N, C-alpha and C. Protein backbone atom coordinates (compact mmCIF):
# COMPACT_ATOMS: atom_id res chain seq x y z
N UNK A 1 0.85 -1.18 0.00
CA UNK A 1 0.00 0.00 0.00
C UNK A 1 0.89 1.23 0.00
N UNK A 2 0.57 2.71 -0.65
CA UNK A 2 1.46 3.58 -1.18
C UNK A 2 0.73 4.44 -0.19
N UNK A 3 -0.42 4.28 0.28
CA UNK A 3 -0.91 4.67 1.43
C UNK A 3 -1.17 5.95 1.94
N UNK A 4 -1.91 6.35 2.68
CA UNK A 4 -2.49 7.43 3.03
C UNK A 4 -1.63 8.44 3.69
N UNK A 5 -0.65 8.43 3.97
CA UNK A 5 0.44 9.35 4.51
C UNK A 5 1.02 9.84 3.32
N UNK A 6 1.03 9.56 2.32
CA UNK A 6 1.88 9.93 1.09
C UNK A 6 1.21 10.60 0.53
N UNK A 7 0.00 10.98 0.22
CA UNK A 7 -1.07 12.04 -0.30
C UNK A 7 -2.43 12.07 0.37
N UNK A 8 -2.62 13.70 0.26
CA UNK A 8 -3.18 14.25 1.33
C UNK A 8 -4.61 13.47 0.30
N UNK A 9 -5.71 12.56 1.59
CA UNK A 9 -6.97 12.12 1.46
C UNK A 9 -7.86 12.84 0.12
N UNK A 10 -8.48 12.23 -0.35
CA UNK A 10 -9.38 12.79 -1.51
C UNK A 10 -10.28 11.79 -1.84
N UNK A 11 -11.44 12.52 -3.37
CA UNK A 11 -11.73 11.42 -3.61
C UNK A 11 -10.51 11.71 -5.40
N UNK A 12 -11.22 10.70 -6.02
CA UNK A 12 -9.90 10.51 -7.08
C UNK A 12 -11.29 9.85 -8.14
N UNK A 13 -11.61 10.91 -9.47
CA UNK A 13 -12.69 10.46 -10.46
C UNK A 13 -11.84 9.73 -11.55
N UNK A 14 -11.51 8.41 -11.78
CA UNK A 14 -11.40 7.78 -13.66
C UNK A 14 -12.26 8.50 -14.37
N UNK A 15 -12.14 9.10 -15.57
CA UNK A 15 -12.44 9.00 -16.46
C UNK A 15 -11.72 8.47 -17.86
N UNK A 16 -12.70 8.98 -18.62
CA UNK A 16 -12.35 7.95 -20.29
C UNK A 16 -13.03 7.32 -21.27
N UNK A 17 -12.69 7.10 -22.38
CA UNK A 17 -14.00 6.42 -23.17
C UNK A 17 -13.86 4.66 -22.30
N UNK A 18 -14.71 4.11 -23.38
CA UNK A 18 -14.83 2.78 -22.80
C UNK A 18 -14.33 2.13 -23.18
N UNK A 19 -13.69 0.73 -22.68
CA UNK A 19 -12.35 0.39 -22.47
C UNK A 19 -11.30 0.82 -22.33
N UNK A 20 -11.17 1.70 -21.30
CA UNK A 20 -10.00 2.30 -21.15
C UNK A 20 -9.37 2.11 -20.01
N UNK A 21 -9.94 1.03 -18.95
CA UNK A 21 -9.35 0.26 -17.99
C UNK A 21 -9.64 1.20 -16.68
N UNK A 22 -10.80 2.14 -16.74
CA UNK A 22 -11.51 2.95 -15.61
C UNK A 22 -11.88 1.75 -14.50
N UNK A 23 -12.28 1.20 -14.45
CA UNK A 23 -12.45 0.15 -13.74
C UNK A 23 -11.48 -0.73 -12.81
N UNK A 24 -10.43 -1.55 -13.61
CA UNK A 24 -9.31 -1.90 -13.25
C UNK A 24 -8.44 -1.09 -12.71
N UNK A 25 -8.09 -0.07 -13.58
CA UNK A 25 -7.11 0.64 -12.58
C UNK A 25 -7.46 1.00 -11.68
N UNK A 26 -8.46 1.95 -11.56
CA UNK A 26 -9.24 2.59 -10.71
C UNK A 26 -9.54 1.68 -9.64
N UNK A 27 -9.79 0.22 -9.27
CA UNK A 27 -9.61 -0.59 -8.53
C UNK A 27 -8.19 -0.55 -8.00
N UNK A 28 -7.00 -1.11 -8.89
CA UNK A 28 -5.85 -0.90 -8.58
C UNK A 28 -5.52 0.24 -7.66
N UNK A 29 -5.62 1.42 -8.13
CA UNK A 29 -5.05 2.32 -7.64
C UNK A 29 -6.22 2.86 -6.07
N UNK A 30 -7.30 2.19 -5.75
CA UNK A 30 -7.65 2.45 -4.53
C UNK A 30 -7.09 1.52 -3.44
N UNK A 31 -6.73 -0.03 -4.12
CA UNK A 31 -5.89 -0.89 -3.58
C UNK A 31 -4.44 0.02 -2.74
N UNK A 32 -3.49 0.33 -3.73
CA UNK A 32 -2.52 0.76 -3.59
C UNK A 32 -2.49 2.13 -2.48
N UNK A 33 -3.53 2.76 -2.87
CA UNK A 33 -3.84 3.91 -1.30
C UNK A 33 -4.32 3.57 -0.47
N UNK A 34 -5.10 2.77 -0.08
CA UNK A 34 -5.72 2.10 0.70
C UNK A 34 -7.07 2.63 0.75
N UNK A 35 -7.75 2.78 -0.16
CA UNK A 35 -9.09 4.02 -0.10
C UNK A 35 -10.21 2.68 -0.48
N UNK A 36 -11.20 3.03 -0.51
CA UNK A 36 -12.21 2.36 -1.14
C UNK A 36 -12.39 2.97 -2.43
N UNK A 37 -13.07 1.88 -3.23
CA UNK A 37 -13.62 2.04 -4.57
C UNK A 37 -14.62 1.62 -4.68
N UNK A 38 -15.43 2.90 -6.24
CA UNK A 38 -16.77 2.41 -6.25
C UNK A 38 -16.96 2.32 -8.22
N UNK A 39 -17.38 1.91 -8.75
CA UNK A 39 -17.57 1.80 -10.11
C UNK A 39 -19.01 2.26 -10.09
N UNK A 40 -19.13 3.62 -10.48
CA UNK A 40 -20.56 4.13 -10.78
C UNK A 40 -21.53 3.00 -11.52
N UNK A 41 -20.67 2.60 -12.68
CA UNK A 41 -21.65 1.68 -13.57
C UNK A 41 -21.95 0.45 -12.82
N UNK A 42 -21.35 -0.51 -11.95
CA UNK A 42 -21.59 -1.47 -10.95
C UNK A 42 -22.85 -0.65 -9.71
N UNK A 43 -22.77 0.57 -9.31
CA UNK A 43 -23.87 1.20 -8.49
C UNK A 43 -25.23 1.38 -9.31
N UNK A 44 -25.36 1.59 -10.20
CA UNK A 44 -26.44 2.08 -10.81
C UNK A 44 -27.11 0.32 -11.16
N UNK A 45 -26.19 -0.38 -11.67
CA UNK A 45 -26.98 -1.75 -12.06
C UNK A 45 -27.30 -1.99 -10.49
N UNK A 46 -26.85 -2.01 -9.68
CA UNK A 46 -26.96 -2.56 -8.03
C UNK A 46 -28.45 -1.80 -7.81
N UNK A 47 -28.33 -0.63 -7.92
CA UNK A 47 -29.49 0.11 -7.72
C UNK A 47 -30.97 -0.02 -8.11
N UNK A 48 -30.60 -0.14 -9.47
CA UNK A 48 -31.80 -0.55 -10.28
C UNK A 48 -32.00 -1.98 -10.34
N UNK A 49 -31.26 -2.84 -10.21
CA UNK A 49 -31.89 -4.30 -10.19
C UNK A 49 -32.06 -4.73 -11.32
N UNK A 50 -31.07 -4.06 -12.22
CA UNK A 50 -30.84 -4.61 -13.90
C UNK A 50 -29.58 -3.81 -14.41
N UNK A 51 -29.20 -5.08 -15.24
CA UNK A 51 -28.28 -4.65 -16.26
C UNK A 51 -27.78 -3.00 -16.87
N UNK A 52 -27.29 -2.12 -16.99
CA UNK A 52 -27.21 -1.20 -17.75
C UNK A 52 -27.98 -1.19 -19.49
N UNK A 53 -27.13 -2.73 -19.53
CA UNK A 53 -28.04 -2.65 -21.10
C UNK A 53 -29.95 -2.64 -21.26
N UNK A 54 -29.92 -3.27 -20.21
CA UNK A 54 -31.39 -3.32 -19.70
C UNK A 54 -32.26 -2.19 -19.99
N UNK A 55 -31.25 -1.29 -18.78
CA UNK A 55 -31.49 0.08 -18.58
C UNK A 55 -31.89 1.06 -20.03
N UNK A 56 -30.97 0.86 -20.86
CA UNK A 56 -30.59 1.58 -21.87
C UNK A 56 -31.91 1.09 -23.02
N UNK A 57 -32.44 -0.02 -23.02
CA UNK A 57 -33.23 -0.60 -23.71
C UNK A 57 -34.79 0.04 -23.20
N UNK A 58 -34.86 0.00 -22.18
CA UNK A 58 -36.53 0.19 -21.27
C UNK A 58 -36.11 2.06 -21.75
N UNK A 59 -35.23 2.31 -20.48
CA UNK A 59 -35.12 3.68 -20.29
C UNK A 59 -34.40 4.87 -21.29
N UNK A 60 -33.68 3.95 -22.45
CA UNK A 60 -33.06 4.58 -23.38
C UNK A 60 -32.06 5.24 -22.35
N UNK A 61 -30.88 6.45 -23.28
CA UNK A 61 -30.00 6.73 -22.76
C UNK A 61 -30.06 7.85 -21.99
N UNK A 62 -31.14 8.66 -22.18
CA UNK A 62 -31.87 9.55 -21.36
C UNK A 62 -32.03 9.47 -20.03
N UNK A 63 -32.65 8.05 -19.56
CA UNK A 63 -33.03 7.92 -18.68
C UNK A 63 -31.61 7.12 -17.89
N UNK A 64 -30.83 6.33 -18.86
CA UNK A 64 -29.82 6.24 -17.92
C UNK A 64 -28.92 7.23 -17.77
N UNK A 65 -28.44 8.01 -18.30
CA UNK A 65 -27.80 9.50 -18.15
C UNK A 65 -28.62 10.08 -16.32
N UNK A 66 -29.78 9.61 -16.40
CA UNK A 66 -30.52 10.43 -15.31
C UNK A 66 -29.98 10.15 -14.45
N UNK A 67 -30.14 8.44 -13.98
CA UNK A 67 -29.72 7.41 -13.03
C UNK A 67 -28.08 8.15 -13.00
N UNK A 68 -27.61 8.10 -13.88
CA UNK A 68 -25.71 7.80 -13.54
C UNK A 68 -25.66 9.32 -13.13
N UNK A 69 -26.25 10.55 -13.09
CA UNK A 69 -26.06 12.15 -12.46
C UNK A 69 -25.99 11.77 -11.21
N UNK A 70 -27.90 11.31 -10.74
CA UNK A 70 -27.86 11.21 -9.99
C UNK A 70 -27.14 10.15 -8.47
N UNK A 71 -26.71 8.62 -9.20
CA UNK A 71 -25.77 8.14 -8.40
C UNK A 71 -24.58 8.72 -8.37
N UNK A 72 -23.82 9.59 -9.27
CA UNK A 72 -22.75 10.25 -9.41
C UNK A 72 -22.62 11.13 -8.22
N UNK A 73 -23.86 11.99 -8.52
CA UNK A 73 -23.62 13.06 -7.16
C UNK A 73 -23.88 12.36 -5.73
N UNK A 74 -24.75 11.42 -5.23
CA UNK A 74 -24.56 10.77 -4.70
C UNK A 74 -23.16 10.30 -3.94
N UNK A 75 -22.42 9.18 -4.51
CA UNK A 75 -21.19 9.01 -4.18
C UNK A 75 -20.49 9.53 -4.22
N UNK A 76 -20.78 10.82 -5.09
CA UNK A 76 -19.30 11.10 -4.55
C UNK A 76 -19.12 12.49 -3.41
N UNK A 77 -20.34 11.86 -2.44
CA UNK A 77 -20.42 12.83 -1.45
C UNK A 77 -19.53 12.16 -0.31
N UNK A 78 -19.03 11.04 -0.21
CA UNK A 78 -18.34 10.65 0.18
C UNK A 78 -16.92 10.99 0.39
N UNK A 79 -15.86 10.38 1.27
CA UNK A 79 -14.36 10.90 1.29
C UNK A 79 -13.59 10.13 0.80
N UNK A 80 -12.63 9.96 0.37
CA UNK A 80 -11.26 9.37 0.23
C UNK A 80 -12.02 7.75 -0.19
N UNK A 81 -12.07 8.45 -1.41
CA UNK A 81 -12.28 7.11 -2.63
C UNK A 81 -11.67 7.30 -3.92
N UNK A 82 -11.53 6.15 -4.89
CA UNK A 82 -11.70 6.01 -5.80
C UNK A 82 -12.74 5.96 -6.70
N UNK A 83 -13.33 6.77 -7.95
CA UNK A 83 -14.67 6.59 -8.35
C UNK A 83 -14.50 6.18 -9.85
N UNK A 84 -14.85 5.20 -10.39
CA UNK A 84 -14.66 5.09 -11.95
C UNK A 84 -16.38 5.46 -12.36
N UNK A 85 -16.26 6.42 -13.79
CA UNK A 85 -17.47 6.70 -14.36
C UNK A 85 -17.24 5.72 -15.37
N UNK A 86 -18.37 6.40 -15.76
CA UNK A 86 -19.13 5.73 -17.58
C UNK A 86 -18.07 6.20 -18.19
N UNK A 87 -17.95 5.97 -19.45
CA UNK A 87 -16.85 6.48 -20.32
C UNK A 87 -18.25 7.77 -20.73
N UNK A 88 -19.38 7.96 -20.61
CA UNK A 88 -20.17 9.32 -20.87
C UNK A 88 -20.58 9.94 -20.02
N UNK A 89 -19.96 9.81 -18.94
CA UNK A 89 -20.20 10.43 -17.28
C UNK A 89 -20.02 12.50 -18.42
N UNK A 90 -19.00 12.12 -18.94
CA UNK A 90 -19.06 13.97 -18.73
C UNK A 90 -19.80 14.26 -20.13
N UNK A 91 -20.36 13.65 -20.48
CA UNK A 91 -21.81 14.23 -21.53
C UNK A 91 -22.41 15.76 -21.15
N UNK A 92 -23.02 15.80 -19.69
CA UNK A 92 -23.65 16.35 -18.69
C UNK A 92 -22.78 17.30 -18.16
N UNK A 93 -23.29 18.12 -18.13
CA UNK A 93 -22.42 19.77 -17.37
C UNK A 93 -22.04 19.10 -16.13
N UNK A 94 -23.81 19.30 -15.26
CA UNK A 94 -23.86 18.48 -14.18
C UNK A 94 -22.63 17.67 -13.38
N UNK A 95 -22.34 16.94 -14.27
CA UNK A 95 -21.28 15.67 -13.79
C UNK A 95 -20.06 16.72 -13.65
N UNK A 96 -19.64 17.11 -14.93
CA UNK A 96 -18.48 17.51 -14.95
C UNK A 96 -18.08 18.65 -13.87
N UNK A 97 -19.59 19.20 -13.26
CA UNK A 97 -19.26 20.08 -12.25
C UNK A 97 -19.14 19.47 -10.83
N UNK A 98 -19.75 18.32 -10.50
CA UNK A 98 -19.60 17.45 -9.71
C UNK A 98 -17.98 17.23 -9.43
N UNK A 99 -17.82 16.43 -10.35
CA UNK A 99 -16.16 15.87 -10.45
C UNK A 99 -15.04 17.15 -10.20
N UNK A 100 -15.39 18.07 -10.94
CA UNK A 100 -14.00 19.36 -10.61
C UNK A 100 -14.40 19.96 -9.29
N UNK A 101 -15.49 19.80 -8.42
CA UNK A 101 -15.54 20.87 -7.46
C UNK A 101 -15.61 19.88 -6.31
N UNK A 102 -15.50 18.35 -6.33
CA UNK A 102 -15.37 17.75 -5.24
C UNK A 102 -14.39 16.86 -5.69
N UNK A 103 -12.88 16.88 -5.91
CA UNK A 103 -11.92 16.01 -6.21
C UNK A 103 -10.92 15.84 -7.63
N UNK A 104 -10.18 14.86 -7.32
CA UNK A 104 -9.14 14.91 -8.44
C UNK A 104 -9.54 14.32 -9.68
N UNK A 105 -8.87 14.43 -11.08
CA UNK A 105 -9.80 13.62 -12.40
C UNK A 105 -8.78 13.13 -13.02
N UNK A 106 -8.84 11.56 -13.25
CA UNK A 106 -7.21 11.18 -14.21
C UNK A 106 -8.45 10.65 -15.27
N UNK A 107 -7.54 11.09 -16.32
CA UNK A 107 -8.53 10.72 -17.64
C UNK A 107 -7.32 9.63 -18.20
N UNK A 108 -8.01 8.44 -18.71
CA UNK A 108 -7.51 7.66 -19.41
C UNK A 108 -7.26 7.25 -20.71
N UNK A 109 -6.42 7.88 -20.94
CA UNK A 109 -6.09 8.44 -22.65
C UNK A 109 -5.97 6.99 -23.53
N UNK A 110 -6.96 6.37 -24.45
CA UNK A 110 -6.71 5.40 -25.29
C UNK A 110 -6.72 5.27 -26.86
N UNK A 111 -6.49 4.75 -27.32
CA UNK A 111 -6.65 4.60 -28.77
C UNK A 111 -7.73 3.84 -29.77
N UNK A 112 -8.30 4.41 -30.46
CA UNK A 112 -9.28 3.63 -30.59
C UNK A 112 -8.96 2.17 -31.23
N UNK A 113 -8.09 1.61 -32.03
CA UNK A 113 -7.37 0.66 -32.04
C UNK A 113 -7.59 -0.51 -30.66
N UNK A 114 -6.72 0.15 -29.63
CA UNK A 114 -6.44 -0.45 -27.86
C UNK A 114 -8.42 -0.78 -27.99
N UNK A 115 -9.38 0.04 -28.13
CA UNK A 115 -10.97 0.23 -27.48
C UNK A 115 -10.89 -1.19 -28.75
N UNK A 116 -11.38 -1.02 -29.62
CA UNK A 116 -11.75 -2.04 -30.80
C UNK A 116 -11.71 -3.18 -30.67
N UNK A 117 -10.02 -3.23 -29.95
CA UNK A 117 -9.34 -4.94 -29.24
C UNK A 117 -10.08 -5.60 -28.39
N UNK A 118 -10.23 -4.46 -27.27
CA UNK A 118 -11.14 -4.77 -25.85
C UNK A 118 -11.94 -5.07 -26.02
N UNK A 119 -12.87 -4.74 -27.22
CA UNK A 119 -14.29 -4.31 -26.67
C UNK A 119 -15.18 -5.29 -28.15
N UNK A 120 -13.98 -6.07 -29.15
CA UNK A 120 -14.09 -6.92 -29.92
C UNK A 120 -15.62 -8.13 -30.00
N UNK A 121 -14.76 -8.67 -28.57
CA UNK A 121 -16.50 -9.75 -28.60
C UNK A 121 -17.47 -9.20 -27.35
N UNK A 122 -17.49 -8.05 -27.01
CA UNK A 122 -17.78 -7.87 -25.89
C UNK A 122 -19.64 -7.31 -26.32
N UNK A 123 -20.44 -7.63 -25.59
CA UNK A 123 -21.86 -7.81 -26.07
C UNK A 123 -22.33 -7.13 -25.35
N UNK A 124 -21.87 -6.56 -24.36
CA UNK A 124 -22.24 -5.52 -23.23
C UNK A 124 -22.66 -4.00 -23.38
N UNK A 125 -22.40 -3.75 -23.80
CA UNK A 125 -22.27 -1.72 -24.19
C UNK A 125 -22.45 -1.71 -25.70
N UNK A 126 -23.86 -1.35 -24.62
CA UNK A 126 -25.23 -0.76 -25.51
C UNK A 126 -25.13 0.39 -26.84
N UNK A 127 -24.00 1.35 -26.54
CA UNK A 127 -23.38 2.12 -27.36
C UNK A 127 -22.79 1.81 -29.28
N UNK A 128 -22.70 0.45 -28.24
CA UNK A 128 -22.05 -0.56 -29.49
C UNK A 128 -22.57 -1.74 -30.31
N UNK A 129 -24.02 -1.46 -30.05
CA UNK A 129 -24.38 -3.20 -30.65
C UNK A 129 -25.02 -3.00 -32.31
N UNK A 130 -24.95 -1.70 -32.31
CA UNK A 130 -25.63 -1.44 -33.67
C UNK A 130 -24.27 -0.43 -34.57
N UNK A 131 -24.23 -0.84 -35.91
CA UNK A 131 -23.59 0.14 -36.92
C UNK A 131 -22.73 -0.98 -37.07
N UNK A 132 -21.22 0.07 -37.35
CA UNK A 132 -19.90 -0.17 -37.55
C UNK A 132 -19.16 0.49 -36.12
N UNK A 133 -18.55 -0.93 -35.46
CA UNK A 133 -18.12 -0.56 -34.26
C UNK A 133 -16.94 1.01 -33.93
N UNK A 134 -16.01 0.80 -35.25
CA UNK A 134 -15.23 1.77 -35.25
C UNK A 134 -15.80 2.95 -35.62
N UNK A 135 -16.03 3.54 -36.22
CA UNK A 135 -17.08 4.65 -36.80
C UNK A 135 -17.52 4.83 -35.68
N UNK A 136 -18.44 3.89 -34.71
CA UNK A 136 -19.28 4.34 -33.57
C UNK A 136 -17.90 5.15 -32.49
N UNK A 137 -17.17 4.41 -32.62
CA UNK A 137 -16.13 4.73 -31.45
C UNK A 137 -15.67 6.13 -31.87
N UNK A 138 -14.67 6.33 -33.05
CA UNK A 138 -14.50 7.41 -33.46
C UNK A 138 -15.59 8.54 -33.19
N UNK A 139 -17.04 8.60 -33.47
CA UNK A 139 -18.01 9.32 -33.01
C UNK A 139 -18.01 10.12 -31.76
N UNK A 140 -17.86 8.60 -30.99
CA UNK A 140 -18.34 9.00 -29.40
C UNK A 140 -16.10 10.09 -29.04
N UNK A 141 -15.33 9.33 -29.53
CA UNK A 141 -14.28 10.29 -29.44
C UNK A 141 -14.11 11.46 -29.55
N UNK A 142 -14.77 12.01 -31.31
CA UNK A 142 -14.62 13.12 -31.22
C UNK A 142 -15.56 14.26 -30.38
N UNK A 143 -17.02 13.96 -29.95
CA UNK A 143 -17.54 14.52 -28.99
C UNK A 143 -16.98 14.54 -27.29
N UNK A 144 -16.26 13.54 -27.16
CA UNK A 144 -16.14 13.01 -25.56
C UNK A 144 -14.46 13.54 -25.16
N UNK A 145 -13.83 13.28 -26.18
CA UNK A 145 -12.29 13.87 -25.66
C UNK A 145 -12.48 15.49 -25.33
N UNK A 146 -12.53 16.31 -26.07
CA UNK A 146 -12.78 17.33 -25.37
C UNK A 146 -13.05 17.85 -24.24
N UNK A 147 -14.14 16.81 -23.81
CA UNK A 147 -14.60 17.39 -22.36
C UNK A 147 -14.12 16.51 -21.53
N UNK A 148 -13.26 14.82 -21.39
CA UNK A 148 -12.41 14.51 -20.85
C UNK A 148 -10.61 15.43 -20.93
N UNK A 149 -10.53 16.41 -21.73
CA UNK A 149 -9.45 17.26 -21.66
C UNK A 149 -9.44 18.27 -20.98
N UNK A 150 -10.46 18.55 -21.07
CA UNK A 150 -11.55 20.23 -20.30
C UNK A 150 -11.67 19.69 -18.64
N UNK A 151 -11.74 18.44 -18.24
CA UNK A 151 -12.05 18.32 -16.99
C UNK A 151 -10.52 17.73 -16.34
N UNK A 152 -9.75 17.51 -17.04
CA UNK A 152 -8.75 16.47 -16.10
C UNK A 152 -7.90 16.93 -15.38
N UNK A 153 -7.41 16.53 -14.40
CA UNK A 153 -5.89 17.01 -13.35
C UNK A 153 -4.88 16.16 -14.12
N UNK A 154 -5.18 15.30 -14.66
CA UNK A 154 -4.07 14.20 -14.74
C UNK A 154 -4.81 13.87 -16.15
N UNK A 155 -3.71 13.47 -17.07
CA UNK A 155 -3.82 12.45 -18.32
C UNK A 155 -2.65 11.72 -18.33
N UNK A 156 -3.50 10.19 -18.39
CA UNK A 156 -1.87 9.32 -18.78
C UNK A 156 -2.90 8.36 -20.09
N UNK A 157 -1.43 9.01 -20.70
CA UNK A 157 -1.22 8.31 -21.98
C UNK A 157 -1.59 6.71 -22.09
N UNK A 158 -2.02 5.34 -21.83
CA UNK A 158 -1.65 4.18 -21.90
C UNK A 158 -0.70 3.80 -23.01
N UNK A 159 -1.03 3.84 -23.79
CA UNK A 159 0.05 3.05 -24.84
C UNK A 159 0.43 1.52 -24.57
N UNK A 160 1.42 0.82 -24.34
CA UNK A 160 1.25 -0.17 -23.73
C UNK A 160 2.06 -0.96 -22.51
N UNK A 161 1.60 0.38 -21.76
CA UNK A 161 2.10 0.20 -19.67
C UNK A 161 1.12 -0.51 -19.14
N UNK A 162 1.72 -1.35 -18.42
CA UNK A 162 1.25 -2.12 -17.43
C UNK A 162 0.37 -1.99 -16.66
N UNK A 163 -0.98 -2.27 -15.79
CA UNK A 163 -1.77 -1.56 -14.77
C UNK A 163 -0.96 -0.97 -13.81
N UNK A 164 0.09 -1.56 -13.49
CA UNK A 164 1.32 -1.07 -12.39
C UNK A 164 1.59 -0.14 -12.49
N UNK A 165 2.57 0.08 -14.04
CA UNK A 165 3.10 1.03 -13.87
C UNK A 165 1.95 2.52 -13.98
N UNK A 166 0.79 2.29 -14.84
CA UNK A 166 -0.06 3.33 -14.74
C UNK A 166 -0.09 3.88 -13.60
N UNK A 167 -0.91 3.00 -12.49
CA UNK A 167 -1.61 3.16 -11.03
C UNK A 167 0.04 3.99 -10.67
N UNK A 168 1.37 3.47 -10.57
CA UNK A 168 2.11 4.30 -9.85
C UNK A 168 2.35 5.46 -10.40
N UNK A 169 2.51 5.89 -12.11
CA UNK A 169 2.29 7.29 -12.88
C UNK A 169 1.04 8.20 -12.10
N UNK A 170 0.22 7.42 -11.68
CA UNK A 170 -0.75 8.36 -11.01
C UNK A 170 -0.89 8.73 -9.85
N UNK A 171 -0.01 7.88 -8.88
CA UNK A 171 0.08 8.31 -7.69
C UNK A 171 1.20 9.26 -7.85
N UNK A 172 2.39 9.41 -8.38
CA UNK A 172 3.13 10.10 -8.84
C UNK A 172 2.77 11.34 -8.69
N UNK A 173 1.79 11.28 -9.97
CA UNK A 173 1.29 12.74 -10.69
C UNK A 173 0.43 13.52 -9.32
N UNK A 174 -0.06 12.48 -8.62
CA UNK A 174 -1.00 13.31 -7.17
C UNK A 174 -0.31 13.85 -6.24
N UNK A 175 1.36 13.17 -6.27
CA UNK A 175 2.21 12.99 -5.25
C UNK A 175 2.36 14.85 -5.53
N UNK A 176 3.07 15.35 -6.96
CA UNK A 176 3.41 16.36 -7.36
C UNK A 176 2.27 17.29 -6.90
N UNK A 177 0.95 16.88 -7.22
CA UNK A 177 -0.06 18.04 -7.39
C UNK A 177 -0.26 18.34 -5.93
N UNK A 178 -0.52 17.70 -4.72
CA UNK A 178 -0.28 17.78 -3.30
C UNK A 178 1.01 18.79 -3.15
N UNK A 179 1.95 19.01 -3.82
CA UNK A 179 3.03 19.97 -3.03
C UNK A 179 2.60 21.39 -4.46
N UNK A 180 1.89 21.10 -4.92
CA UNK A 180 1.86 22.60 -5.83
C UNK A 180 0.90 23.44 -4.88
């Protein structure tokens, strides 16, 4: 554990498109501080008592956009966590004002290539079950990077680093921003 004496308590938001390892690391790296973690998208299915895709099907994306504000602001009324969003958490002003005025934001910089690989047989995200997967991705990129650039404390590149070495690039990068 890199632990709670080494940077001053917070909470700490993932962002990123999808597949971009918000989840995993973002696990990782609450491991490594010793904080708790919460995966918005794991709260909202917990909540509702269905699937996201579920969600997205009954309630369309409207209505899950609603759900993920409102569990968003929710948790993250909490202290000294880790929080992974949706890869469309910052669609919404809302969110994005959430995240900058209560905590830190590492955005997880990927390629759509790296997303394509991941997200290949994956039947899950609803975003993706219709068109041409790449085209869709590229889409949701050029709307979504922007405002993952507009909101972040931190960007790390992945390319192809390890969960390790990421999670420690980011404690790193917090280590620095704590003495600015």
């Amino acid at each position: 554990m890199l632990g709670k004496d080494i940077i001053k308590l917070m909470l700490i938001f993932m962002i990123g498109p999808m597949a971009s390892g918000k989840s995993i690391i973002g696990k990782k790296l609450s491991e490594a501080l010793g904080i708790d973690f919460i995966d918005t998208d794991k709260e909202i299915e917990r909540n509702a008592g269905a699937d996201i895709s579920w969600i997205f099907e009954i309630e369309g994306e409207e209505g899950f956009r609603k759900r993920e504000m409102r569990t968003l602001n929710e948790i993250s009324k909490k202290e000294n966590c880790v929080i992974a969003t949706g890869g469309g958490s910052v669609i919404q002003k809302k969110n994005r004002e959430i995240m900058t005025s209560r905590g830190k934001i590492v955005y997880l910089e990927i390629s759509i290539e790296k997303q394509l690989e991941r997200t290949l047989k994956d039947k899950s995200r609803p975003l993706l079950r219709k068109g041409n997967k790449e085209e869709t991705l590229r889409s949701i990129k050029k709307t979504r990077d922007p405002l993952y650039e507009e909101i972040a404390d931190i960007t790390i590149k992945q390319e192809e680093k390890s969960h390790s070495k990421i999670v420690l690039e980011i404690v790193n990068k917090l280590k620095i921003q704590d003495y600015e």
